[in-house]
Amino acid sequence: MSIPNEALQKLVQEIETQAITAQREINVVKAAIASKQRDIRMLELTSTEVKQLSKDTKVYEGVGKMFMLAPTNNVHTRLASETAELRSDISSLNKKLHYLETTHKNSREHIDQIFKSSGR
């Protein structure tokens, strides 16, 4: 059973489009993961610095264009929760990255398979 050339070209073009889209999304997801990892490093560094402060040190947090006095415990708690949220985001992005890489690999394999079977 042979597939007409026009249908084969259309099929290859659709699969190629899917592979290109997956590759673009892979790049976006990798950039998002790198950004979130940078944010985690900054939060951890800030948290380490806040832990080293004495209990009577005044700590201020930025609120819009002003700063408000905040207890060090509250600052540390906020930093820890933001770090946990970013780790969760990275976990979900890694799952999405795995899915996209699998989609891209499968698309490439299908294209190769089409070319091998049409070459016979």
Coordinates of N, CA and C in Angstrom, one line a residue:
M1 N 0.8 -1.2 0.0 CA 0.0 0.0 0.0 C 0.9 1.2 0.0
S2 N 0.7 2.1 -1.0 CA 1.6 3.2 -1.2 C 0.7 4.5 -0.9
I3 N 1.4 5.5 -0.3 CA 0.7 6.8 -0.1 C 1.1 7.7 -1.2
P4 N 0.2 8.5 -1.8 CA 0.5 9.4 -2.8 C 1.6 10.4 -2.3
N5 N 2.4 11.0 -3.3 CA 3.4 11.9 -2.9 C 2.9 13.2 -2.2
E6 N 1.7 13.7 -2.7 CA 1.2 14.9 -2.1 C 0.8 14.7 -0.7
A7 N 0.2 13.6 -0.4 CA -0.2 13.2 1.0 C 1.0 13.0 1.9
L8 N 2.0 12.4 1.3 CA 3.2 12.1 2.0 C 3.9 13.4 2.4
Q9 N 4.0 14.3 1.4 CA 4.6 15.7 1.6 C 3.8 16.4 2.7
K10 N 2.5 16.4 2.7 CA 1.7 17.1 3.6 C 1.9 16.5 5.0
L11 N 2.0 15.2 5.1 CA 2.2 14.5 6.4 C 3.6 14.9 7.0
V12 N 4.6 14.9 6.1 CA 6.0 15.2 6.6 C 6.0 16.7 7.0
Q13 N 5.3 17.5 6.3 CA 5.3 19.0 6.6 C 4.6 19.2 8.0
E14 N 3.5 18.5 8.2 CA 2.8 18.6 9.5 C 3.7 18.1 10.7
I15 N 4.3 17.0 10.5 CA 5.2 16.4 11.5 C 6.4 17.4 11.7
E16 N 6.9 17.9 10.7 CA 8.1 18.9 10.8 C 7.6 20.1 11.6
T17 N 6.4 20.6 11.3 CA 5.9 21.8 12.0 C 5.8 21.4 13.5
Q18 N 5.3 20.3 13.8 CA 5.2 19.8 15.2 C 6.5 19.8 15.9
A19 N 7.5 19.2 15.2 CA 8.9 19.1 15.7 C 9.5 20.5 16.0
I20 N 9.3 21.4 15.1 CA 9.8 22.8 15.2 C 9.1 23.5 16.4
T21 N 7.8 23.3 16.5 CA 7.1 23.9 17.6 C 7.6 23.4 18.9
A22 N 7.8 22.1 19.0 CA 8.3 21.4 20.2 C 9.7 22.0 20.6
Q23 N 10.5 22.1 19.6 CA 11.9 22.6 19.8 C 11.9 24.1 20.4
R24 N 11.0 24.9 19.8 CA 10.9 26.3 20.3 C 10.4 26.3 21.8
E25 N 9.4 25.4 22.1 CA 8.9 25.4 23.4 C 9.9 24.8 24.4
I26 N 10.8 23.9 23.9 CA 11.9 23.3 24.7 C 12.8 24.5 25.1
N27 N 13.1 25.3 24.2 CA 14.0 26.5 24.5 C 13.4 27.4 25.5
V28 N 12.1 27.7 25.4 CA 11.4 28.6 26.3 C 11.4 28.0 27.7
V29 N 11.1 26.7 27.8 CA 11.0 26.0 29.1 C 12.4 26.0 29.7
K30 N 13.5 25.7 29.0 CA 14.8 25.7 29.5 C 15.2 27.1 30.0
A31 N 14.8 28.1 29.3 CA 15.1 29.5 29.8 C 14.3 29.8 31.1
A32 N 13.1 29.3 31.2 CA 12.3 29.5 32.4 C 12.9 28.8 33.6
I33 N 13.4 27.6 33.3 CA 14.0 26.8 34.4 C 15.2 27.5 34.9
A34 N 16.1 28.0 34.0 CA 17.3 28.7 34.3 C 17.0 30.0 35.1
S35 N 16.0 30.7 34.7 CA 15.6 31.9 35.4 C 15.1 31.6 36.9
K36 N 14.3 30.5 37.0 CA 13.8 30.2 38.3 C 14.9 29.7 39.2
Q37 N 15.9 29.0 38.6 CA 17.0 28.5 39.4 C 17.9 29.7 39.9
R38 N 18.0 30.7 39.1 CA 18.7 31.9 39.5 C 18.0 32.6 40.6
D39 N 16.7 32.6 40.5 CA 15.9 33.2 41.6 C 16.0 32.5 42.9
I40 N 16.1 31.1 42.8 CA 16.2 30.3 44.0 C 17.6 30.6 44.7
R41 N 18.7 30.7 43.8 CA 20.0 31.0 44.4 C 20.0 32.3 45.1
M42 N 19.3 33.3 44.5 CA 19.3 34.7 45.2 C 18.5 34.6 46.5
L43 N 17.4 33.9 46.5 CA 16.6 33.8 47.7 C 17.4 33.0 48.8
E44 N 18.1 32.0 48.4 CA 18.8 31.2 49.4 C 20.0 32.1 50.0
L45 N 20.6 32.9 49.1 CA 21.7 33.8 49.6 C 21.1 34.8 50.5
T46 N 20.0 35.4 50.2 CA 19.3 36.4 51.1 C 18.9 35.7 52.4
S47 N 18.4 34.5 52.3 CA 18.0 33.8 53.5 C 19.2 33.5 54.4
T48 N 20.3 33.1 53.8 CA 21.5 32.9 54.6 C 22.0 34.2 55.3
E49 N 21.9 35.3 54.6 CA 22.3 36.6 55.1 C 21.4 37.0 56.3
V50 N 20.1 36.8 56.1 CA 19.1 37.1 57.2 C 19.3 36.3 58.4
K51 N 19.6 35.0 58.2 CA 19.9 34.1 59.4 C 21.1 34.5 60.2
Q52 N 22.1 35.1 59.5 CA 23.3 35.5 60.2 C 23.1 36.8 61.0
L53 N 22.1 37.5 60.8 CA 21.8 38.8 61.5 C 21.4 38.5 62.9
S54 N 21.8 39.4 63.8 CA 21.3 39.2 65.2 C 19.8 39.5 65.3
K55 N 19.2 39.1 66.4 CA 17.8 39.2 66.6 C 17.3 40.6 66.7
D56 N 18.2 41.5 67.2 CA 17.7 42.9 67.3 C 18.0 43.8 66.1
T57 N 18.5 43.2 65.0 CA 18.8 43.9 63.8 C 17.5 44.3 63.1
K58 N 17.3 45.5 62.7 CA 16.1 45.9 61.9 C 16.2 45.5 60.5
V59 N 15.2 44.9 60.0 CA 15.1 44.4 58.6 C 14.0 45.1 57.9
Y60 N 14.2 45.6 56.7 CA 13.2 46.3 56.0 C 12.9 45.6 54.7
E61 N 11.6 45.5 54.4 CA 11.2 44.9 53.1 C 10.6 46.0 52.2
G62 N 10.9 45.8 50.9 CA 10.4 46.8 49.9 C 8.9 46.5 49.7
V63 N 8.1 47.6 49.7 CA 6.7 47.5 49.4 C 6.4 48.7 48.5
G64 N 6.4 48.3 47.2 CA 6.2 49.4 46.2 C 7.4 50.3 46.2
K65 N 7.2 51.6 46.4 CA 8.3 52.5 46.4 C 8.8 52.9 47.8
M66 N 8.3 52.1 48.8 CA 8.8 52.4 50.2 C 9.2 51.1 50.9
F67 N 9.8 51.3 52.1 CA 10.3 50.1 52.8 C 9.6 50.1 54.2
M68 N 9.2 48.9 54.6 CA 8.5 48.7 55.9 C 9.4 47.8 56.8
L69 N 9.4 48.1 58.1 CA 10.1 47.3 59.0 C 9.4 45.9 59.1
A70 N 10.2 44.9 59.1 CA 9.6 43.5 59.1 C 10.5 42.7 60.1
P71 N 9.8 41.9 60.9 CA 10.6 41.0 61.8 C 11.4 40.0 60.9
T72 N 12.6 39.6 61.4 CA 13.5 38.7 60.7 C 12.8 37.4 60.4
N73 N 12.0 36.9 61.4 CA 11.3 35.6 61.3 C 10.3 35.7 60.1
N74 N 9.6 36.8 59.9 CA 8.7 36.9 58.8 C 9.4 36.9 57.5
V75 N 10.5 37.6 57.5 CA 11.3 37.7 56.2 C 11.8 36.3 55.9
H76 N 12.4 35.6 56.8 CA 12.9 34.3 56.6 C 11.8 33.3 56.1
T77 N 10.6 33.4 56.7 CA 9.5 32.6 56.3 C 9.0 32.9 54.9
R78 N 9.0 34.2 54.6 CA 8.6 34.5 53.2 C 9.6 34.0 52.2
L79 N 10.9 34.1 52.5 CA 11.9 33.6 51.6 C 11.8 32.1 51.4
A80 N 11.5 31.4 52.5 CA 11.4 30.0 52.4 C 10.2 29.6 51.6
S81 N 9.1 30.3 51.8 CA 7.9 29.9 51.0 C 8.1 30.2 49.5
E82 N 8.8 31.4 49.2 CA 9.0 31.7 47.8 C 10.0 30.6 47.2
T83 N 11.0 30.2 47.9 CA 11.9 29.2 47.4 C 11.1 27.9 47.1
A84 N 10.2 27.5 48.1 CA 9.5 26.2 47.9 C 8.6 26.4 46.6
E85 N 8.0 27.5 46.5 CA 7.1 27.7 45.3 C 7.9 27.6 44.0
L86 N 9.1 28.2 44.0 CA 10.0 28.2 42.8 C 10.4 26.7 42.5
R87 N 10.7 26.0 43.6 CA 11.1 24.6 43.4 C 9.9 23.8 42.8
S88 N 8.7 24.1 43.2 CA 7.5 23.4 42.6 C 7.4 23.8 41.2
D89 N 7.6 25.0 40.9 CA 7.5 25.5 39.5 C 8.5 24.8 38.6
I90 N 9.7 24.6 39.1 CA 10.8 24.0 38.4 C 10.4 22.5 38.1
S91 N 9.9 21.9 39.1 CA 9.4 20.5 39.0 C 8.4 20.3 37.9
S92 N 7.4 21.2 37.8 CA 6.4 21.1 36.8 C 7.0 21.4 35.4
L93 N 8.0 22.4 35.4 CA 8.6 22.7 34.1 C 9.5 21.6 33.6
N94 N 10.1 20.8 34.5 CA 10.9 19.7 34.1 C 10.0 18.6 33.5
K95 N 8.8 18.4 34.1 CA 7.9 17.5 33.5 C 7.5 17.9 32.1
K96 N 7.2 19.2 31.9 CA 6.8 19.7 30.6 C 8.0 19.6 29.6
L97 N 9.2 19.8 30.1 CA 10.4 19.6 29.3 C 10.5 18.2 28.8
H98 N 10.3 17.3 29.7 CA 10.4 15.8 29.3 C 9.4 15.5 28.3
Y99 N 8.2 16.0 28.4 CA 7.1 15.8 27.5 C 7.5 16.3 26.1
L100 N 8.0 17.6 26.1 CA 8.3 18.2 24.8 C 9.5 17.5 24.2
E101 N 10.5 17.1 24.9 CA 11.6 16.4 24.3 C 11.2 15.1 23.7
T102 N 10.3 14.4 24.4 CA 9.7 13.1 23.9 C 9.0 13.4 22.6
T103 N 8.2 14.5 22.6 CA 7.4 14.8 21.4 C 8.3 15.1 20.2
H104 N 9.4 15.9 20.5 CA 10.3 16.3 19.4 C 11.0 15.0 18.9
K105 N 11.5 14.2 19.8 CA 12.2 12.9 19.4 C 11.3 12.0 18.5
N106 N 10.0 11.9 19.0 CA 9.1 11.1 18.2 C 8.8 11.7 16.8
S107 N 8.7 13.0 16.8 CA 8.4 13.6 15.5 C 9.6 13.3 14.5
R108 N 10.8 13.5 15.0 CA 12.0 13.2 14.2 C 12.0 11.8 13.7
E109 N 11.7 10.9 14.6 CA 11.7 9.4 14.3 C 10.7 9.1 13.2
H110 N 9.5 9.8 13.3 CA 8.4 9.5 12.3 C 8.9 10.1 11.0
I111 N 9.5 11.2 10.9 CA 10.0 11.8 9.7 C 11.0 10.8 9.1
D112 N 12.0 10.3 9.9 CA 13.0 9.4 9.4 C 12.3 8.1 8.8
Q113 N 11.3 7.6 9.6 CA 10.6 6.4 9.2 C 9.9 6.6 7.8
I114 N 9.3 7.8 7.7 CA 8.6 8.1 6.4 C 9.6 8.1 5.2
F115 N 10.7 8.7 5.5 CA 11.7 8.8 4.4 C 12.3 7.4 4.1
K116 N 12.5 6.6 5.1 CA 13.0 5.3 4.8 C 12.0 4.4 4.1
S117 N 10.7 4.5 4.5 CA 9.7 3.7 3.8 C 9.4 4.2 2.4
S118 N 9.5 5.5 2.2 CA 9.2 6.0 0.8 C 10.4 5.7 -0.1
G119 N 11.6 5.5 0.5 CA 12.8 5.3 -0.4 C 12.9 3.9 -0.9
R120 N 12.0 3.0 -0.5 CA 12.1 1.6 -0.9 C 11.5 1.4 -2.3

